[in-house]
Short mmCIF file of C-alpha atoms in Angstrom, two decimals:
data_model
loop_
_atom_site.label_atom_id
_atom_site.label_comp_id
_atom_site.label_asym_id
_atom_site.label_seq_id
_atom_site.Cartn_x
_atom_site.Cartn_y
_atom_site.Cartn_z
CA MET W 21 -9.41 28.12 -20.05
CA SER W 22 -6.87 28.15 -17.32
CA LYS W 23 -4.26 25.64 -17.23
CA LYS W 24 -3.93 23.21 -14.38
CA LYS W 25 -0.81 23.83 -12.32
CA LYS W 26 1.62 20.87 -12.76
CA THR W 27 2.26 19.28 -9.29
CA LYS W 28 6.00 18.88 -8.48
CA ARG W 29 6.91 15.17 -7.72
CA PRO W 30 10.66 15.36 -7.24
CA GLY W 31 12.23 11.90 -7.60
CA LYS W 32 8.83 10.16 -8.57
CA ILE W 33 8.92 7.59 -11.30
CA THR W 34 5.38 6.58 -10.66
CA THR W 35 2.48 7.94 -12.73
CA PRO W 36 0.28 10.95 -11.21
CA LEU W 37 -3.50 10.80 -11.31
CA ALA W 38 -3.69 12.93 -14.45
CA GLY W 39 -1.70 10.10 -16.33
CA HIS W 40 -4.30 7.26 -15.25
CA LYS W 41 -6.98 6.51 -17.73
CA ARG W 42 -10.68 6.32 -16.56
CA VAL W 43 -12.28 3.11 -17.41
CA GLY W 44 -15.90 2.95 -16.04
CA LYS W 45 -15.16 3.51 -12.34
CA ALA W 46 -11.49 2.59 -12.46
CA LEU W 47 -8.38 4.68 -12.92
CA VAL W 48 -6.03 2.53 -14.99
CA PRO W 49 -2.13 3.48 -14.78
CA PRO W 50 -0.41 3.35 -18.28
CA ILE W 51 1.12 0.01 -18.04
CA MET W 52 -2.01 -1.85 -17.17
CA GLN W 53 -3.20 -0.58 -20.66
CA LEU W 54 -0.93 -2.61 -22.43
CA PRO W 55 -2.82 -5.41 -24.29
CA GLY W 56 -1.79 -9.10 -23.25
CA LEU W 57 0.22 -7.76 -20.23
CA SER W 58 1.05 -10.78 -17.85
CA PHE W 59 2.68 -10.84 -14.49
CA SER W 60 5.75 -12.79 -13.53
CA SER W 61 7.10 -12.80 -10.01
CA TRP W 62 10.79 -12.89 -9.20
CA VAL W 63 10.15 -13.40 -5.40
CA ASN W 64 7.48 -15.84 -5.53
CA ASP W 65 8.60 -18.21 -8.53
CA ARG W 66 11.90 -17.50 -9.72
CA LEU W 67 14.27 -16.63 -6.80
CA PRO W 68 13.50 -20.10 -5.24
CA GLU W 69 14.45 -21.81 -8.38
CA MET W 70 18.02 -19.90 -8.28
CA LEU W 71 18.60 -20.53 -4.51
CA TRP W 72 22.10 -21.76 -5.24
CA ALA W 73 23.15 -19.00 -6.99
CA SER W 74 21.38 -16.36 -4.55
CA LEU W 75 23.64 -18.13 -1.88
CA VAL W 76 26.54 -17.89 -3.96
CA ILE W 77 26.35 -14.13 -4.59
CA THR W 78 25.68 -13.62 -0.85
CA VAL W 79 28.34 -15.65 0.59
CA ILE W 80 31.31 -15.59 -1.73
CA PRO W 81 32.74 -12.15 -2.67
CA ARG W 82 31.10 -10.71 -5.82
CA ALA W 83 34.03 -10.58 -8.08
CA GLN W 84 34.86 -14.23 -7.45
CA ALA W 85 31.04 -15.22 -7.64
CA LEU W 86 30.66 -13.79 -11.13
CA GLU W 87 33.47 -15.78 -12.40
CA VAL W 88 31.82 -18.79 -10.82
CA PHE W 89 28.67 -17.87 -12.69
CA ARG W 90 30.60 -17.15 -15.77
CA ASP W 91 32.36 -20.61 -15.68
CA ILE W 92 29.09 -22.52 -14.88
CA ALA W 93 27.19 -20.77 -17.94
CA SER W 94 29.97 -21.51 -20.23
CA ILE W 95 29.36 -25.46 -19.36
CA GLY W 96 26.38 -24.91 -22.03
CA ILE W 97 28.95 -24.30 -24.82
CA ARG W 98 30.04 -28.03 -24.94
CA TYR W 99 26.38 -29.16 -25.55
CA ARG W 100 26.01 -26.31 -28.25
CA ARG W 101 28.90 -27.62 -29.94
CA ASP W 102 28.28 -31.37 -30.08
CA ASP W 103 25.46 -33.70 -31.11
CA HIS W 104 23.56 -32.82 -27.96
CA GLU W 105 22.49 -29.32 -29.27
CA GLN W 106 18.92 -30.33 -29.88
CA GLN W 107 18.93 -32.67 -26.48
CA ALA W 108 20.01 -29.55 -24.76
CA ARG W 109 17.20 -27.31 -25.67
CA GLY W 110 15.26 -25.83 -22.69
CA TRP W 111 18.02 -26.71 -20.14
CA THR W 112 18.07 -24.25 -17.32
CA LEU W 113 20.13 -23.78 -14.15
CA ARG W 114 16.94 -23.74 -12.20
CA HIS W 115 16.47 -26.34 -9.19
CA SER W 116 13.49 -27.82 -10.90
CA ASP W 117 15.22 -28.63 -14.11
CA LEU W 118 18.65 -29.67 -12.96
CA PRO W 119 17.64 -33.39 -11.84
CA ASN W 120 16.15 -33.81 -15.33
CA GLN W 121 19.49 -32.80 -17.19
CA PRO W 122 22.67 -34.67 -17.53
CA ARG W 123 24.27 -35.62 -14.12
CA GLU W 124 27.65 -34.18 -15.46
CA LEU W 125 26.04 -30.82 -15.65
CA PHE W 126 25.05 -30.91 -12.11
CA ASP W 127 28.29 -32.24 -10.74
CA ALA W 128 30.14 -29.46 -12.79
CA LEU W 129 28.21 -26.78 -11.28
CA ILE W 130 28.82 -27.84 -7.84
CA SER W 131 32.43 -28.75 -8.47
CA ARG W 132 32.87 -25.21 -9.57
CA VAL W 133 31.40 -23.76 -6.50
CA LEU W 134 33.17 -25.80 -4.18
CA GLN W 135 36.60 -24.69 -5.77
CA CYS W 136 35.93 -21.41 -3.84
CA HIS W 137 37.03 -21.12 -0.10
CA ALA W 138 33.38 -20.50 0.98
CA GLY W 139 31.73 -22.83 -1.63
CA MET W 140 30.63 -25.38 0.92
CA GLN W 141 29.45 -22.73 3.41
CA ALA W 142 27.37 -21.18 0.20
CA LEU W 143 25.76 -24.57 -0.67
CA ARG W 144 25.22 -26.52 2.40
CA PRO W 145 22.16 -24.58 3.58
CA LEU W 146 20.33 -26.18 0.47
CA LEU W 147 20.50 -29.53 2.43
CA LEU W 148 18.16 -28.12 4.91
CA LEU W 149 15.43 -28.37 2.27
CA GLU W 150 14.29 -31.84 2.29
CA ASN W 151 11.68 -31.44 -0.43
CA LEU W 152 14.47 -29.68 -2.80
CA PRO W 153 14.36 -31.06 -6.44
CA GLY W 154 17.31 -33.67 -6.64
CA ILE W 155 18.08 -33.54 -3.04
CA ALA W 156 19.63 -37.08 -3.27
CA TRP W 157 22.14 -35.72 -5.93
CA TRP W 158 22.89 -32.50 -3.51
CA LYS W 159 23.49 -34.86 -0.46
CA ALA W 160 25.64 -37.13 -2.51
CA VAL W 161 27.79 -34.64 -3.93
CA LEU W 162 28.20 -32.15 -0.90
CA ALA W 163 28.48 -35.23 1.84
CA VAL W 164 28.15 -33.06 4.70
CA ASP W 165 25.09 -32.27 7.24
CA PRO W 166 23.65 -28.87 7.64
CA ILE W 167 24.04 -26.81 10.80
CA ASP W 168 21.72 -24.73 12.49
CA ASP W 169 23.35 -21.50 11.20
CA ASP W 170 22.51 -22.39 7.69
CA TRP W 171 19.06 -21.23 8.34
CA GLN W 172 20.35 -17.92 9.01
CA THR W 173 22.65 -17.89 5.81
CA LEU W 174 19.62 -19.10 3.86
CA GLY W 175 17.49 -16.15 4.95
CA GLN W 176 20.39 -13.83 4.33
CA ALA W 177 20.67 -14.96 0.81
CA VAL W 178 16.84 -14.45 0.30
CA GLN W 179 16.81 -10.98 1.98
CA THR W 180 19.86 -9.93 -0.31
CA ASN W 181 18.16 -11.07 -3.50
CA PHE W 182 14.62 -10.34 -2.56
CA ASP W 183 14.32 -7.01 -4.31
CA HIS W 184 14.53 -7.94 -7.99
CA GLN W 185 16.36 -4.74 -8.87
CA SER W 186 19.11 -5.46 -6.35
CA GLN W 187 22.55 -5.79 -7.71
CA GLU W 188 22.74 -9.38 -6.41
CA ALA W 189 19.26 -10.28 -7.63
CA THR W 190 20.59 -9.02 -11.29
CA ASP W 191 23.71 -10.98 -11.02
CA VAL W 192 21.89 -14.15 -10.40
CA ARG W 193 19.42 -13.35 -13.28
CA TRP W 194 22.45 -12.50 -15.50
CA VAL W 195 23.77 -16.36 -15.06
CA SER W 196 20.25 -17.62 -16.22
CA ILE W 197 20.56 -15.93 -19.61
CA LEU W 198 24.15 -16.36 -20.07
CA PHE W 199 23.72 -19.93 -19.76
CA LYS W 200 21.07 -19.68 -22.45
CA ILE W 201 23.19 -17.75 -24.57
CA ALA W 202 26.03 -20.57 -24.28
CA LEU W 203 23.34 -23.07 -25.47
CA GLY W 204 22.54 -21.22 -28.44
CA GLU W 205 18.92 -20.67 -27.35
CA PHE W 206 19.37 -16.67 -27.25
CA LEU W 207 20.82 -15.29 -30.35
CA PHE W 208 21.36 -11.64 -31.26
CA PRO W 209 20.87 -10.19 -34.74
CA PRO W 210 24.15 -8.43 -36.11
CA THR W 211 22.65 -5.01 -35.30
CA LEU W 212 22.64 -5.97 -31.55
CA GLU W 213 26.11 -7.12 -31.33
CA GLU W 214 27.12 -4.34 -28.86
CA LYS W 215 24.35 -5.38 -26.77
CA ALA W 216 25.56 -9.03 -26.66
CA LEU W 217 28.85 -8.06 -25.90
CA GLU W 218 27.58 -6.06 -23.01
CA ILE W 219 25.79 -9.03 -21.64
CA ILE W 220 28.58 -11.33 -22.26
CA GLU W 221 31.05 -9.11 -20.70
CA TYR W 222 28.91 -7.93 -17.83
CA PRO W 223 29.57 -6.02 -15.74
CA ASN W 224 32.91 -4.87 -17.33
CA ARG W 225 31.32 -3.47 -20.41
CA GLY W 226 28.79 -0.70 -21.19
CA ASP W 227 26.60 1.61 -19.17
CA MET W 228 25.41 -0.44 -16.20
CA ARG W 229 22.35 1.79 -15.88
CA GLN W 230 21.29 0.44 -19.27
CA VAL W 231 22.71 -2.92 -19.02
CA ARG W 232 21.07 -3.96 -15.91
CA PRO W 233 17.63 -3.36 -16.88
CA SER W 234 18.26 -5.22 -20.28
CA ILE W 235 19.40 -8.30 -18.38
CA ARG W 236 16.21 -8.38 -16.01
CA ALA W 237 14.09 -7.84 -19.04
CA MET W 238 15.90 -10.72 -20.93
CA GLU W 239 15.49 -13.14 -17.84
CA MET W 240 11.81 -12.64 -17.59
CA THR W 241 11.58 -13.85 -21.22
CA PHE W 242 12.42 -17.16 -20.06
CA THR W 243 9.88 -17.25 -17.32
CA GLU W 244 7.61 -20.61 -17.63
CA LYS W 245 4.81 -20.49 -15.39
CA GLY W 246 2.99 -23.59 -14.01
CA GLN W 247 5.66 -26.09 -14.64
CA SER W 248 7.00 -26.71 -11.23
CA ALA W 249 5.66 -26.76 -7.71
CA TRP W 250 9.02 -25.99 -6.14
CA PRO W 251 8.73 -22.46 -5.47
CA GLY W 252 5.44 -22.80 -3.74
CA SER W 253 6.82 -25.96 -1.68
CA PHE W 254 9.76 -23.81 -0.87
CA TRP W 255 8.14 -21.00 0.59
CA ASP W 256 5.64 -23.36 2.47
CA TYR W 257 8.50 -25.46 3.70
CA ALA W 258 10.34 -22.13 5.16
CA LEU W 259 7.02 -21.03 6.86
CA GLN W 260 6.61 -24.20 8.89
CA ARG W 261 10.24 -24.56 9.80
CA THR W 262 11.37 -20.89 10.83
CA GLU W 263 9.45 -18.72 13.10
CA CYS W 264 7.77 -15.32 12.59
CA MET W 265 9.60 -12.24 13.40
CA PRO W 266 7.11 -9.20 14.00
CA ALA W 267 8.78 -5.76 13.14
CA PRO W 268 8.77 -3.35 15.93
CA LEU W 269 6.28 -0.67 15.76
CA LEU W 270 7.90 2.86 14.93
CA PRO W 271 6.70 5.96 16.37
CA ARG W 272 4.56 7.82 14.31
CA GLU W 273 4.10 11.51 13.90
CA LYS W 274 2.75 13.51 17.04
CA SER W 275 0.12 16.38 16.89
CA ALA W 276 1.40 19.98 17.09
CA HIS W 277 -1.50 20.70 19.33
CA ASP W 278 -1.52 19.94 23.33
CA PRO W 279 -4.69 18.12 23.94
CA LYS W 280 -5.31 19.83 27.15
CA VAL W 281 -5.07 23.40 25.33
CA VAL W 282 -7.76 22.06 22.51
CA ARG W 283 -10.01 20.98 25.31
CA GLN W 284 -9.80 24.45 26.79
CA ALA W 285 -10.27 26.17 23.76
CA LEU W 286 -13.54 23.92 22.97
CA VAL W 287 -15.00 25.24 26.08
CA ASP W 288 -14.46 28.74 24.96
CA VAL W 289 -15.55 28.41 21.44
CA ARG W 290 -18.62 26.57 22.19
CA GLU W 291 -19.75 29.43 24.83
CA ALA W 292 -19.10 31.76 22.02
CA LEU W 293 -20.84 30.05 19.49
CA LEU W 294 -23.93 29.46 21.90
CA GLU W 295 -23.94 33.23 22.47
CA HIS W 296 -23.87 34.05 18.58
CA TRP W 297 -26.90 31.30 18.39
CA PHE W 298 -28.83 33.57 20.94
CA THR W 299 -27.92 36.66 19.05
CA THR W 300 -28.98 35.65 15.73
CA LEU W 301 -32.01 33.79 16.92
CA SER W 302 -35.17 35.41 15.48
CA THR W 303 -38.03 33.14 16.14
CA SER W 304 -39.31 30.06 18.07
CA GLY W 305 -40.89 28.61 15.20
CA LEU W 306 -39.43 26.20 12.55
CA ASP W 307 -36.20 27.81 11.06
CA PRO W 308 -34.28 25.08 8.97
CA LYS W 309 -31.53 27.49 7.91
CA HIS W 310 -30.56 28.76 11.46
CA ASP W 311 -31.00 25.20 13.11
CA GLY W 312 -28.88 23.54 10.38
CA VAL W 313 -25.95 26.12 10.38
CA PHE W 314 -25.61 25.97 14.04
CA GLY W 315 -26.28 22.20 14.11
CA PHE W 316 -23.37 21.77 11.74
CA GLY W 317 -21.23 24.12 14.21
CA PHE W 318 -22.07 22.21 17.34
CA PHE W 319 -21.90 18.88 15.77
CA ALA W 320 -18.26 19.78 14.54
CA LEU W 321 -17.57 20.97 18.10
CA SER W 322 -18.82 17.52 19.51
CA CYS W 323 -16.56 15.65 17.02
CA LEU W 324 -13.52 17.66 17.90
CA THR W 325 -14.09 17.02 21.71
CA GLU W 326 -14.24 13.49 21.24
CA ILE W 327 -11.07 13.54 19.09
CA SER W 328 -9.35 15.54 21.65
CA MET W 329 -10.20 12.95 24.49
CA GLY W 330 -7.07 10.54 25.14
CA PRO W 331 -6.03 8.41 22.48
CA LEU W 332 -8.97 8.75 20.33
CA SER W 333 -7.04 11.19 17.96
CA GLU W 334 -4.52 8.53 17.11
CA GLY W 335 -6.84 5.49 16.93
CA ILE W 336 -9.48 4.19 14.48
CA THR W 337 -12.26 6.32 16.13
CA GLY W 338 -10.18 9.45 15.20
CA ARG W 339 -10.31 8.70 11.47
CA LEU W 340 -14.26 7.97 11.80
CA LEU W 341 -14.97 11.37 13.06
CA LEU W 342 -12.43 12.86 10.65
CA ARG W 343 -14.59 11.52 7.82
CA ALA W 344 -17.58 12.92 9.71
CA LEU W 345 -16.24 16.20 9.95
CA THR W 346 -15.22 16.23 6.32
CA GLU W 347 -18.88 15.40 5.15
CA CYS W 348 -20.16 18.20 7.54
CA ARG W 349 -17.57 20.63 6.10
CA ILE W 350 -18.74 20.03 2.65
CA SER W 351 -22.52 20.18 2.94
CA MET W 352 -22.49 22.89 5.21
CA ALA W 353 -20.35 24.74 2.69
CA PHE W 354 -22.66 23.73 -0.35
CA LEU W 355 -25.73 24.81 1.76
CA VAL W 356 -24.53 28.24 2.56
CA ARG W 357 -22.98 28.91 -0.67
CA CYS W 358 -25.42 27.22 -3.17
CA GLY W 359 -28.52 26.62 -1.28
CA ASP W 360 -31.55 28.62 -0.33
CA GLU W 361 -34.38 28.33 2.04
CA THR W 362 -35.91 25.57 0.02
CA MET W 363 -32.68 23.55 0.12
CA TRP W 364 -32.44 24.09 3.82
CA LYS W 365 -35.92 22.70 4.48
CA LYS W 366 -34.93 19.55 2.21
CA PHE W 367 -31.96 18.77 4.37
CA ARG W 368 -33.92 18.99 7.62
CA SER W 369 -36.82 16.84 6.11
CA TYR W 370 -34.40 14.29 4.83
CA GLY W 371 -32.95 13.86 8.32
CA THR W 372 -36.34 13.69 9.71
CA GLY W 373 -37.31 10.92 7.23
CA GLN W 374 -34.33 8.94 7.98
CA ALA W 375 -35.30 8.88 11.88
CA LYS W 376 -38.84 7.75 10.56
CA LEU W 377 -37.16 5.12 8.60
CA ALA W 378 -35.22 3.77 11.33
CA LEU W 379 -38.33 4.02 13.54
CA LEU W 380 -40.51 1.75 11.29
CA LYS W 381 -37.58 -0.76 10.79
CA HIS W 382 -37.21 -0.77 14.63
CA GLU W 383 -40.81 -1.40 15.26
CA GLU W 384 -40.97 -4.37 12.50
CA MET W 385 -37.81 -6.02 13.77
CA THR W 386 -38.19 -9.33 15.42
CA GLY W 387 -35.97 -10.58 18.20
CA GLU W 388 -33.16 -8.67 19.52
CA LYS W 389 -33.09 -5.06 18.43
CA PRO W 390 -30.20 -2.49 18.64
CA ARG W 391 -29.41 -0.71 21.68
CA PHE W 392 -27.33 2.26 20.51
CA VAL W 393 -30.73 4.12 19.93
CA THR W 394 -34.01 3.71 21.42
CA LEU W 395 -37.55 3.47 20.20
CA ALA W 396 -38.48 6.59 22.00
CA THR W 397 -35.57 8.59 20.51
CA LEU W 398 -36.45 7.65 16.99
CA GLU W 399 -40.28 8.44 17.48
CA SER W 400 -39.56 11.80 19.09
CA LEU W 401 -37.18 12.68 16.29
CA ALA W 402 -39.54 11.40 13.42
CA ASN W 403 -42.55 13.32 14.91
CA GLU W 404 -40.85 16.52 16.04
CA ASP W 405 -41.72 18.79 13.21
CA TYR W 406 -44.72 17.03 11.64
CA PHE W 407 -46.74 13.91 12.45
CA GLN W 408 -44.75 11.09 10.89
CA GLU W 409 -47.71 10.39 8.55
CA TYR W 410 -46.90 13.72 7.08
CA VAL W 411 -43.27 13.07 6.60
CA GLU W 412 -41.62 11.34 3.28
CA ILE W 413 -38.68 9.15 3.45
CA ASP W 414 -36.04 9.98 0.78
CA LEU W 415 -34.08 6.86 -0.02
CA GLY W 416 -31.61 8.71 -1.96
CA HIS W 417 -29.25 11.79 -1.11
CA TRP W 418 -30.82 14.84 0.48
CA CYS W 419 -30.16 16.91 -2.62
CA GLY W 420 -29.62 14.23 -5.25
CA LYS W 421 -26.03 14.81 -5.66
CA ASP W 422 -23.28 12.73 -4.42
CA LEU W 423 -20.68 14.25 -1.88
CA ARG W 424 -17.92 14.85 -4.69
CA ARG W 425 -20.32 16.70 -6.66
CA LEU W 426 -21.07 18.87 -3.55
CA ALA W 427 -17.43 19.37 -3.01
CA GLU W 428 -16.87 20.47 -6.61
CA GLU W 429 -19.84 22.91 -6.56
CA SER W 430 -19.03 24.46 -3.24
CA GLY W 431 -15.40 24.98 -3.60
CA THR W 432 -14.32 22.27 -0.94
CA LYS W 433 -12.94 19.83 -3.40
CA ASP W 434 -9.40 20.20 -1.68
CA ASP W 435 -10.85 19.25 1.63
CA TYR W 436 -12.52 16.37 -0.15
CA ASP W 437 -9.13 15.23 -1.65
CA ARG W 438 -7.26 15.81 1.72
CA TYR W 439 -9.46 13.85 4.11
CA TYR W 440 -12.43 12.03 2.68
CA GLY W 441 -11.12 9.15 0.78
CA TRP W 442 -8.58 7.53 3.21
CA ALA W 443 -10.72 8.23 6.26
CA SER W 444 -13.72 6.59 4.33
CA GLY W 445 -11.52 3.20 4.38
CA PHE W 446 -11.85 3.11 8.04
CA VAL W 447 -15.36 3.72 8.20
CA HIS W 448 -16.02 1.07 5.59
CA GLY W 449 -13.57 -1.51 6.94
CA GLN W 450 -11.63 -1.68 3.70
CA TRP W 451 -8.32 -3.54 3.69
CA GLY W 452 -6.01 -0.41 3.73
CA ALA W 453 -7.37 0.53 7.06
CA MET W 454 -7.20 -3.08 8.46
CA ARG W 455 -3.48 -3.33 7.12
CA ASP W 456 -2.51 0.21 8.55
CA SER W 457 -4.00 -0.37 11.89
CA ASN W 458 -3.62 -4.29 12.85
CA PHE W 459 -0.89 -5.71 10.79
CA THR W 460 3.07 -5.40 10.93
CA HIS W 461 5.78 -7.05 8.56
CA CYS W 462 7.52 -10.12 9.62
CA LEU W 463 11.13 -9.38 9.47
CA ASN W 464 11.94 -13.08 8.54
CA PRO W 465 12.97 -12.92 4.69
CA LEU W 466 11.97 -16.62 4.55
CA HIS W 467 8.52 -15.67 5.26
CA ARG W 468 8.58 -13.15 2.31
CA PHE W 469 8.30 -10.38 4.85
CA HIS W 470 4.51 -11.14 5.02
CA ARG W 471 2.05 -9.52 7.20
CA VAL W 472 1.51 -10.15 10.98
CA PRO W 473 -1.20 -9.28 12.96
CA LEU W 474 -0.59 -7.05 16.12
CA PRO W 475 -1.58 -8.18 19.75
CA PHE W 476 -3.06 -4.77 19.83
CA HIS W 477 -3.84 -2.16 17.06
CA ARG W 478 -1.31 0.49 16.56
CA MET W 479 -1.81 3.91 17.20
CA LEU W 480 -1.78 5.99 13.90
CA GLU W 481 -0.95 9.36 13.22
CA PRO W 482 -3.21 12.14 15.27
CA THR W 483 -6.29 13.46 13.62
CA THR W 484 -6.61 16.52 15.70
CA ASP W 485 -4.61 18.88 13.70
CA ASP W 486 -6.89 18.06 10.67
CA ALA W 487 -9.91 18.24 12.63
CA LEU W 488 -9.20 21.76 13.94
CA GLN W 489 -8.79 22.87 10.05
CA LEU W 490 -12.07 21.50 9.19
CA VAL W 491 -13.88 22.77 12.46
CA ASN W 492 -12.57 26.20 11.65
CA SER W 493 -13.83 25.94 8.01
CA ILE W 494 -17.21 24.99 9.43
CA LEU W 495 -17.08 27.89 11.86
CA ASP W 496 -16.14 30.15 8.97
CA ASP W 497 -19.19 29.44 7.23
CA VAL W 498 -21.46 30.08 10.34
CA ASN W 499 -19.90 33.36 10.22
CA PHE W 500 -20.78 33.38 6.39
CA ALA W 501 -24.48 32.63 7.07
CA TYR W 502 -24.82 34.59 10.19
CA PRO W 503 -22.03 37.30 10.34
CA GLY W 504 -20.45 38.41 13.44
CA PHE W 505 -18.88 35.27 14.75
CA GLU W 506 -15.28 35.70 14.87
CA THR W 507 -13.91 33.01 17.43
CA ARG W 508 -11.75 30.29 16.03
CA PHE W 509 -9.24 27.93 17.14
CA GLU W 510 -5.33 28.68 16.77
CA ILE W 511 -3.73 26.35 14.55
CA GLU W 512 -0.10 25.28 15.46
CA ARG W 513 2.22 24.41 12.46
CA ALA W 514 3.81 21.05 12.66
CA PRO W 515 7.58 20.83 13.02
CA GLY W 516 9.13 21.36 9.62
CA GLU W 517 5.75 22.32 7.93
CA GLU W 518 6.92 25.85 7.28
CA GLU W 519 10.13 24.86 5.56
CA GLU W 520 8.20 22.45 3.31
CA GLN W 521 5.90 25.20 2.21
CA LYS W 522 8.71 27.43 1.31
CA GLY W 523 9.63 24.94 -1.20
CA GLU W 524 12.10 22.66 0.11
CA THR W 525 11.65 19.06 -0.70
CA PRO W 526 11.14 16.40 1.97
CA ALA W 527 13.71 13.49 1.76
CA ALA W 528 12.36 10.83 -0.50
CA ILE W 529 11.33 7.62 1.10
CA PRO W 530 12.44 4.50 -0.65
CA PRO W 531 9.67 2.03 -1.75
CA GLU W 532 9.17 -1.27 0.04
CA PHE W 533 10.43 -4.23 -2.19
CA VAL W 534 8.66 -4.42 -5.42
CA GLU W 535 8.39 -7.68 -7.42
CA SER W 536 8.90 -7.80 -11.09
#
């Protein structure tokens, strides 16, 4: 048994397909196989609760901001050492909890921030939020009015801390657990003394590549779901009070082929294919194989012709046609390599049966009927080979196999993997296709970089290059079935493609923000 060659994935920390577990018809990644797994969102739930700290770490220089955090967290020690220890259980530095805790704790927090030169600039944007928990306290202590520029500061703070793994977000998450440690709610066993010191003396002790992930993991353990409406209220308020900022569309990859050259080549190839049809024609009677082989060839050229017309290659239509070409490529390969005369007859009769099925449904329809096909066309196709009363209708697949099985058996699985899955999303109107073609990001961090519909759908990567590969493969099988046809399209390499094939690794593209 041959071993599968491992695919190199430089810089990847995600799980390849082989690492997923098949459960029914789903491929489940390893982390989703863990029992009792629950999700906790830093952006949606915990960032709004720590807005004051996010503003501090954004506006005040980091070294100074960390000292502020350390001093604020140490306030918890006084409640740990006196009779209030039990009363302090469950206290946090979150906005939702501050109004329900001693006013002196709240005042001490603000007082320490205001000792910094930019302290007022950091906290003043909170006064924009009329529904902020304890807003009356904030107004009383700060005793100023917000200004319009504070929206910009608030947005900058959200953007800076949006990535849950960013340095700033980690700093904010650190102050949450440091306060818990000060209150005595987070205790370390003697065996983890060094780990405790790394947290307490952060960022001046230990290897930060290990300490930072530990901080983030510990902070998540204090997450309490469903106790506060403030996070959702914050995001709703920000959406109502600030405007969307649609991201500009970046130029996408261009085809390596000049459409004019492709269209001229299409004329030449079609003429050559027509000549080969006449050369190999042996009967004027029914010949399912001859008609089928050349039918695939001419249909493929028709799809490529439409792809090469104007912007269709870069639009949704290009992907629909690419999917059709992929199915033609796989079906053709299966028929010429695995099929026999009986299989070619079955393929043809299946198509005739589908025409009959459409005809009968068309005749039985009441009200408005479809206009993209006429009754006369369906009747002609359904009765062309035999009177329709002698034509069976197969409601399954023409050879009883799905396309993936055909690809595996015909040696075209690589083409199936390359083109079929993603292109099918455009045929079926799946979310990925909708998102890719009709939405962009909102650049307003106060809107969580949500999706914004485009005034007109974007042009995508061209399909011409891939279509040419598929059409050439179909023409190869025409020659396999009826040797002597050597005409093909000349394939141009995309810029940089040759270098990549030589083994050079393309630059890694960083992932978008991912929530914890």
